[in-house]
Amino acid sequence: MPITSENSPDGPVIRFENVHKRFGSLVVLNGLDLDVPADRTTVVIGPSGTGKSVLLKHIVGLLRPDSGKVYFHGQRIDNLPEKEFEPIRKRFGFLFQQSALFDSMDVGENIAFPLRQEGGFTELQITETIHEKLSIVGLAGSERKMPGDLSGGQRKRVALARAMSMNPEVLLYDEPTTGLDPIRSDVINELILKLQKQFKVTGIVVTHDMASAFKVADHIVMLLHGKIVYRGTADEIRNCPDPEVQRFIQGRASVAELDALDRL
Amino acid sequence: MEQNQTSRRRVTNPITGFLAVIGGWTVNAVQIMGDFGCFLFSIIYGIFTGLNRRTIRELFIQMYEMGTLSIPVVMLGGGFIGAVLAVEAYPQFKAIGAGNRVGSVIVISVVKQIGPVLTAVMLAGRLGGSMTAELGTMRVTEQIDALRVMAADPVRTLVVPRVLACIIMTPVLTVFSDSIGILGGWLICVGVEGVRNYPFWHYAQTGMDMFTVLVGLIKAFFFGLVISTIACYKGFRCGNGARGVGRACTEGFVAGFCVILLANFILAVMLNNIYIMLWPNQPSIL
Ligand SMILES: Nc1ncnc2c1ncn2[C@@H]1O[C@H](COP(=O)(O)OP(=O)(O)OP(=O)(O)O)[C@@H](O)[C@H]1O
Ligand SMILES: [Mg+2]
């Protein structure tokens, strides 16, 4: 299993050390170790239900590990009380898998929410930010629409605009291209690339979309059975001999899975 | 499988099984009480430290939605209860030749007991249900997680304005319900039964004093607290999916309803004792 040692001099931005997490009897993370390098985009792949979203939620303290440690810039964060976590959360942008827009507010207010929460912005600055972020995701002019009136893909893009509104240093994307058409997906890929290249945003992208993964990834890690089973660059993973990894990136069903279908 | 069942049968002999069930309930109840206590504490802490422009704006929106929009239903309920009270009470009073005095019993029952309790129960259905459903849906759709990620404390942003609005508006609505309740009683006594206006209002007034009014409002205050905190708690702890939200609403209403009745009893006894302490020579008016 090749491990790239291409770490930035000041260490990983986020580090998981032997993290365990279970829900009742369901073991989701089982001794997970992961380093996320600064200013790079790390893509997390893995089958549905392995705990990719759970992994992201540990980074911002929405879930706490049962055991193990999580670090942010070398500071241990998994045991911080809720109040002390707030300044750290402000440095993150989080795109939820289900968008999680506030449905009592219109699109503009959703994007303005982090700014108003932080305080100290003029109304003009807020309006400009809303307009700018909405144009980036291709929804200029939708400020006054309500989230309930948008399609799933549109909601996702508004959620992305909201995640970006404070220009965070780390962006966590949970399936940013799911539910988007191929062209819009590509725009989002370019956006992730641009944020990383131009603004030095550290990104963690959870995705099932392998085209997107290969395009945006500096590193790809594969999560399986609660552990990182593979880690490498996009090229390394393409040429990885591990059959399990190959099957996943090429999207081939296993013999057992096909057998189950035969019984129909 | 079979072996498993026999071994289980051996463990659950009736007495230990019974004790185990009781023990399980107790542990569960203590856990929920503790959890609710922490929740209540964070709300109270939030009320005293967490008010800012956004929560105050939300407070006024909630006061309008909970309070102003509830006025018609609360008045309707109050009016009919006052009228029914008069229909039932007047013949009894007339039979002992005291038909003129019926006003006092109507006013006392409406202002001290029926008004606050009836209003609270109606609000538990109308507001409690919608609060639980709203917060529960927000939890299920990860909006509460989104608030936390954006460093906004969900208790301060969502719960504090709702609880404050409910505490403020329940007494106000009770006043509306009381007034229409008394008018309903008046309508039956004076309009239908032929009591004259002067004796009706005269005895109504002797039944009332500041303390009576205060008892009703203090009760309404606590009922508002009970309704909103239980409803918000249920919303925040609701299970997944549409079923989880639905169940949380039902449980929230049932729990709120029971606690309102319990609190009504405790408050009545307490306030009555205070009355006796303050005015020892007056007859008790429980
Ligand atoms: N709050 C929770 N309570 C109980 N179980 C949970 C909770 N969150 C996640 N799980 C369980 O943990 C497992 C992993 O969930 P997760 O959402 O991380 O999967 P995922 O890898 O993101 O899948 P997908 O690609 O389909 O989004 C699932 O089986 C899920 O049922
Ligand atoms: Mg997921």
mmCIF file of C-alpha atoms in Angstrom, chain A residues 97 151-157 175-182 184-185 209:
data_model
loop_
_atom_site.group_PDB
_atom_site.id
_atom_site.type_symbol
_atom_site.label_atom_id
_atom_site.label_comp_id
_atom_site.label_asym_id
_atom_site.label_seq_id
_atom_site.Cartn_x
_atom_site.Cartn_y
_atom_site.Cartn_z
ATOM 1 C CA GLN A 97 -24.844 16.119 1.749
ATOM 2 C CA SER A 151 -34.498 21.724 -7.266
ATOM 3 C CA GLY A 152 -32.103 19.407 -5.433
ATOM 4 C CA GLY A 153 -29.144 20.484 -7.582
ATOM 5 C CA GLN A 154 -29.951 24.164 -7.106
ATOM 6 C CA ARG A 155 -30.194 23.688 -3.357
ATOM 7 C CA LYS A 156 -26.817 22.004 -3.369
ATOM 8 C CA ARG A 157 -25.296 24.973 -5.158
ATOM 9 C CA GLU A 175 -20.823 15.075 -2.439
ATOM 10 C CA PRO A 176 -20.640 18.461 -4.166
ATOM 11 C CA THR A 177 -21.584 17.168 -7.615
ATOM 12 C CA THR A 178 -24.310 14.655 -6.738
ATOM 13 C CA GLY A 179 -27.545 15.606 -8.445
ATOM 14 C CA LEU A 180 -25.944 18.016 -10.908
ATOM 15 C CA ASP A 181 -25.842 17.701 -14.677
ATOM 16 C CA PRO A 182 -22.405 16.901 -16.218
ATOM 17 C CA ARG A 184 -22.646 21.972 -13.915
ATOM 18 C CA SER A 185 -20.581 19.248 -12.220
ATOM 19 C CA ASP A 209 -18.263 10.706 -8.900
#
